[in-house]
Short mmCIF file of C-alpha atoms (C1' of nucleotides) in Angstrom, two decimals:
data_model
loop_
_atom_site.label_atom_id
_atom_site.label_comp_id
_atom_site.label_asym_id
_atom_site.label_seq_id
_atom_site.Cartn_x
_atom_site.Cartn_y
_atom_site.Cartn_z
CA MET A 1 105.81 139.80 131.86
CA LEU A 2 103.31 142.10 133.53
CA ILE A 3 100.01 140.50 134.41
CA ARG A 4 97.06 142.83 134.12
CA THR A 5 94.22 140.61 133.00
CA PRO A 6 93.22 136.95 133.07
CA ALA A 7 94.06 136.80 129.37
CA ASP A 8 97.62 137.89 130.12
CA LEU A 9 97.92 135.09 132.58
CA GLY A 10 96.51 132.58 130.15
CA ALA A 11 99.07 133.56 127.57
CA VAL A 12 101.92 133.26 130.03
CA ILE A 13 100.79 129.82 131.08
CA ARG A 14 100.31 128.55 127.59
CA ASP A 15 103.64 129.89 126.38
CA ARG A 16 105.47 128.34 129.25
CA ARG A 17 103.69 125.03 128.83
CA LYS A 18 104.64 124.84 125.18
CA ARG A 19 108.17 125.87 125.93
CA LEU A 20 108.35 122.94 128.30
CA LYS A 21 106.81 120.67 125.66
CA LEU A 22 103.95 119.62 127.83
CA ASP A 23 100.47 118.88 126.61
CA GLN A 24 97.44 120.04 128.54
CA SER A 25 96.74 116.64 130.06
CA THR A 26 100.22 116.33 131.48
CA LEU A 27 100.19 119.81 132.89
CA ALA A 28 96.75 119.27 134.37
CA LYS A 29 97.96 116.20 136.24
CA ARG A 30 100.98 118.09 137.46
CA ILE A 31 98.88 120.93 138.78
CA GLY A 32 96.22 118.62 140.13
CA VAL A 33 93.32 119.92 138.08
CA SER A 34 91.27 118.69 135.17
CA ARG A 35 92.29 119.20 131.59
CA GLN A 36 89.20 121.33 131.24
CA TRP A 37 90.62 123.73 133.73
CA VAL A 38 93.85 124.12 131.81
CA ILE A 39 91.92 124.79 128.62
CA GLU A 40 89.87 127.49 130.26
CA ILE A 41 92.75 129.16 132.00
CA GLU A 42 94.70 129.37 128.79
CA HIS A 43 91.71 131.01 127.21
CA GLY A 44 91.71 133.67 129.88
CA HIS A 45 88.94 132.48 132.14
CA PRO A 46 88.32 135.43 134.47
CA ARG A 47 86.83 133.56 137.39
CA ALA A 48 89.41 130.88 137.98
CA GLU A 49 90.28 130.08 141.56
CA LEU A 50 93.23 131.93 142.96
CA ALA A 51 94.83 128.92 144.62
CA LEU A 52 94.68 126.83 141.47
CA VAL A 53 96.25 129.62 139.48
CA LEU A 54 99.11 129.87 141.94
CA ARG A 55 99.61 126.15 141.81
CA ALA A 56 99.70 126.26 138.04
CA LEU A 57 102.37 128.94 138.05
CA ASP A 58 104.33 126.96 140.56
CA ALA A 59 104.08 123.80 138.50
CA LEU A 60 105.46 125.72 135.55
CA GLY A 61 108.24 127.31 137.53
CA ILE A 62 106.90 130.80 137.09
CA PRO A 63 107.56 133.04 140.10
CA LEU A 64 104.98 135.73 140.76
CA ASN A 65 106.22 139.04 141.98
CA ALA A 66 104.14 141.79 143.55
CA ASN A 67 105.94 145.08 143.75
CA PRO A 68 104.62 147.06 146.70
CA GLU A 69 105.44 150.17 144.76
CA LEU A 70 108.97 150.36 143.53
CA LYS A 71 110.75 153.39 144.96
CA THR A 72 109.32 156.14 142.83
CA SER A 73 112.73 157.61 142.11
CA ARG A 74 114.15 160.35 144.31
CA GLY A 75 112.24 163.07 146.04
CA PRO A 76 110.63 162.57 149.42
CA ALA A 77 107.51 160.55 149.98
CA PRO A 78 105.07 161.52 147.21
CA THR A 79 102.06 162.00 149.45
CA ALA A 80 102.49 159.87 152.48
CA VAL A 81 100.63 162.52 154.44
CA ASP A 82 96.92 161.98 154.36
CA ILE A 83 95.51 165.38 153.67
CA ASN A 84 92.00 164.05 153.78
CA ALA A 85 92.38 162.89 157.33
CA ILE A 86 93.88 166.20 158.36
CA VAL A 87 91.13 168.19 156.73
CA ALA A 88 88.51 165.96 158.23
CA LYS A 89 89.86 166.56 161.68
CA ALA A 90 90.20 170.27 161.10
CA LYS A 91 86.55 170.36 160.25
CA LYS A 92 85.59 168.49 163.37
CA SER A 93 87.43 170.64 165.86
CA LYS A 94 85.68 173.96 165.49
CA THR A 95 88.47 176.47 166.07
CA MET B 1 107.28 140.35 147.40
CA LEU B 2 106.97 136.85 146.04
CA ILE B 3 103.46 135.46 145.91
CA ARG B 4 103.23 131.77 146.52
CA THR B 5 99.94 131.33 148.33
CA PRO B 6 96.61 133.10 148.74
CA ALA B 7 97.75 134.10 152.20
CA ASP B 8 100.76 135.87 150.73
CA LEU B 9 98.49 137.82 148.49
CA GLY B 10 96.19 138.70 151.34
CA ALA B 11 99.08 140.09 153.31
CA VAL B 12 100.31 142.17 150.42
CA ILE B 13 96.87 143.62 149.86
CA ARG B 14 96.29 144.43 153.49
CA ASP B 15 99.70 146.02 153.95
CA ARG B 16 99.24 148.20 150.94
CA ARG B 17 95.74 149.19 151.94
CA LYS B 18 96.91 150.31 155.35
CA ARG B 19 99.85 152.13 153.88
CA LEU B 20 97.39 154.05 151.75
CA LYS B 21 95.23 154.68 154.81
CA LEU B 22 92.17 153.16 153.31
CA ASP B 23 89.55 151.23 155.21
CA GLN B 24 88.03 148.08 153.78
CA SER B 25 84.82 149.79 152.72
CA THR B 26 86.62 152.41 150.71
CA LEU B 27 88.87 149.90 149.04
CA ALA B 28 85.94 147.66 148.27
CA LYS B 29 84.16 150.47 146.48
CA ARG B 30 87.28 151.31 144.58
CA ILE B 31 87.71 147.74 143.42
CA GLY B 32 84.05 147.27 142.78
CA VAL B 33 83.43 144.45 145.21
CA SER B 34 81.74 144.02 148.56
CA ARG B 35 83.45 144.69 151.84
CA GLN B 36 83.01 141.01 152.56
CA TRP B 37 85.19 140.21 149.64
CA VAL B 38 87.99 142.42 150.91
CA ILE B 39 87.80 140.82 154.31
CA GLU B 40 88.07 137.36 152.86
CA ILE B 41 90.88 138.18 150.47
CA GLU B 42 92.93 139.69 153.26
CA HIS B 43 92.42 136.52 155.22
CA GLY B 44 93.83 134.47 152.38
CA HIS B 45 90.70 133.14 150.78
CA PRO B 46 91.98 130.49 148.35
CA ARG B 47 89.11 130.49 145.91
CA ALA B 48 88.79 134.13 145.09
CA GLU B 49 88.12 135.04 141.49
CA LEU B 50 91.18 135.79 139.44
CA ALA B 51 89.75 138.87 137.77
CA LEU B 52 88.73 140.45 141.05
CA VAL B 53 92.15 139.83 142.48
CA LEU B 54 93.79 141.52 139.54
CA ARG B 55 91.44 144.46 139.86
CA ALA B 56 92.29 144.74 143.54
CA LEU B 57 96.00 144.84 142.83
CA ASP B 58 95.41 147.42 140.17
CA ALA B 59 93.32 149.57 142.50
CA LEU B 60 96.18 149.47 144.97
CA GLY B 61 98.82 150.24 142.40
CA ILE B 62 100.54 146.92 142.79
CA PRO B 63 102.03 145.61 139.55
CA LEU B 64 102.15 141.84 139.14
CA ASN B 65 105.15 140.37 137.48
CA ALA B 66 105.46 136.85 136.09
CA ASN B 67 109.03 135.90 135.35
CA PRO B 68 109.12 133.40 132.51
CA GLU B 69 112.22 131.97 134.13
CA LEU B 70 114.93 134.45 134.83
CA LYS B 71 118.13 133.58 133.02
CA THR B 72 119.45 130.89 135.30
CA SER B 73 122.96 132.31 135.28
CA ARG B 74 125.46 131.34 132.63
CA GLY B 75 125.84 127.98 131.01
CA PRO B 76 123.78 126.94 127.99
CA ALA B 77 120.15 126.02 128.15
CA PRO B 78 119.69 123.79 131.19
CA THR B 79 117.63 121.14 129.45
CA ALA B 80 115.84 122.66 126.56
CA VAL B 81 116.18 119.34 124.79
CA ASP B 82 113.30 117.06 125.57
CA ILE B 83 114.91 113.77 126.31
CA ASN B 84 111.60 112.15 126.88
CA ALA B 85 110.46 112.87 123.37
CA ILE B 86 113.71 111.57 121.94
CA VAL B 87 113.56 108.39 123.94
CA ALA B 88 109.94 107.89 123.02
CA LYS B 89 110.75 108.11 119.37
CA ALA B 90 113.77 105.87 119.74
CA LYS B 91 111.54 103.23 121.20
CA LYS B 92 109.06 103.48 118.40
CA SER B 93 111.48 103.14 115.52
CA LYS B 94 112.82 99.64 115.96
CA THR B 95 116.39 100.10 114.81
"C1'" DC C 1 97.36 109.51 102.39
"C1'" DA C 2 95.94 107.29 107.08
"C1'" DT C 3 96.92 107.38 111.97
"C1'" DT C 4 97.84 109.30 116.27
"C1'" DT C 5 98.11 113.10 119.27
"C1'" DT C 6 96.48 117.28 120.87
"C1'" DT C 7 93.09 120.62 121.56
"C1'" DG C 8 88.35 122.24 121.92
"C1'" DT C 9 83.24 121.62 123.00
"C1'" DC C 10 79.12 119.93 125.23
"C1'" DA C 11 75.98 118.75 129.25
"C1'" DG C 12 75.00 117.50 133.93
"C1'" DC C 13 76.25 117.60 138.86
"C1'" DG C 14 77.59 118.97 143.58
"C1'" DT C 15 80.04 122.67 145.73
"C1'" DT C 16 81.21 127.26 146.62
"C1'" DC C 17 81.41 131.91 145.12
"C1'" DG C 18 80.35 136.83 146.10
"C1'" DC C 19 76.50 139.61 147.45
"C1'" DT C 20 73.30 141.76 151.00
"C1'" DG C 21 72.12 143.17 155.65
"C1'" DA C 22 72.28 142.87 160.25
"C1'" DC C 23 74.80 142.08 164.24
"C1'" DA C 24 79.38 141.27 167.45
"C1'" DT C 25 83.84 142.68 168.47
"C1'" DT C 26 87.68 145.42 168.66
"C1'" DA C 27 90.46 149.72 167.90
"C1'" DT C 28 90.65 154.70 167.99
"C1'" DC C 29 90.23 159.01 170.10
"C1'" DA C 30 88.67 163.09 172.62
"C1'" DT D 1 85.47 157.06 180.39
"C1'" DG D 2 82.00 157.01 176.56
"C1'" DA D 3 81.32 157.47 171.57
"C1'" DT D 4 82.61 156.51 166.93
"C1'" DA D 5 84.87 154.04 163.49
"C1'" DA D 6 86.79 149.86 161.70
"C1'" DT D 7 86.87 145.05 161.41
"C1'" DG D 8 84.97 140.48 161.76
"C1'" DT D 9 81.02 137.04 161.70
"C1'" DC D 10 76.62 135.03 160.48
"C1'" DA D 11 72.88 133.25 157.24
"C1'" DG D 12 70.44 133.02 152.91
"C1'" DC D 13 70.40 133.37 147.84
"C1'" DG D 14 71.31 133.21 142.73
"C1'" DA D 15 75.10 132.30 139.75
"C1'" DA D 16 79.18 130.09 138.35
"C1'" DC D 17 82.94 127.02 139.53
"C1'" DG D 18 85.57 122.80 138.45
"C1'" DC D 19 84.82 117.95 137.65
"C1'" DT D 20 83.65 113.85 134.65
"C1'" DG D 21 83.00 111.57 130.24
"C1'" DA D 22 82.21 111.42 125.63
"C1'" DC D 23 82.73 113.29 121.23
"C1'" DA D 24 84.45 116.65 117.32
"C1'" DA D 25 87.98 119.22 115.21
"C1'" DA D 26 92.60 120.27 114.27
"C1'" DA D 27 97.52 119.39 114.19
"C1'" DA D 28 101.41 116.48 113.95
"C1'" DT D 29 103.72 112.38 112.30
"C1'" DG D 30 105.08 108.69 109.13
#
DNA sequence: CATTTTTGTCAGCGTTCGCTGACATTATCA
DNA sequence: TGATAATGTCAGCGAACGCTGACAAAAATG
């Protein structure tokens, strides 16, 4: 599942929790947060604390993967050269 | 890259930013946060807001993937049956 | 049906967020 | 080397966090 928004994350958490047959209280204890927190996360609370979110995913056995750009297929580096920088320098040095 | 802690995330963000030859100010504008925020995230700030983090990853072109448990190899469901529930019920009903 | 479990809502409280703006401290580079 | 950019640090401020505890609503169970 691709996580794009807090709501996505809430859905993932809730689904997994139900799949594991846990109620919110139990999960909350396991994560080390209040039941309130679980409720809000599952509803897509946008300002939840990063660390708590990570702990929740861990408690549910959900690994989080950040792809630092999967090889964009063949062809050489798309635009690893920074044209902007080059231009900027060209402008600086008169001739 | 597997994200387990806020520090992991900070590293991923910083690496990607540098690879894209962006400075913190530029990235901050792109994400829509203050430069301060970028500094703190890259240092592993544990209480950053979820939504801002997701926006940062998006701005950097880093997709986030949550595996709802990758098929744990062969063999039938590990323990999809909830023994606890069964036992609980067994206890309730006398005979 | 009645009962129990689960989920959702409310308010108040102390803590911390993320922001701004200015100022150190390092890189970077000609 | 000196000058510029990039990064890091500080303090103050309004806003929101996550917590507790009690209660309401909904769902499950017999």
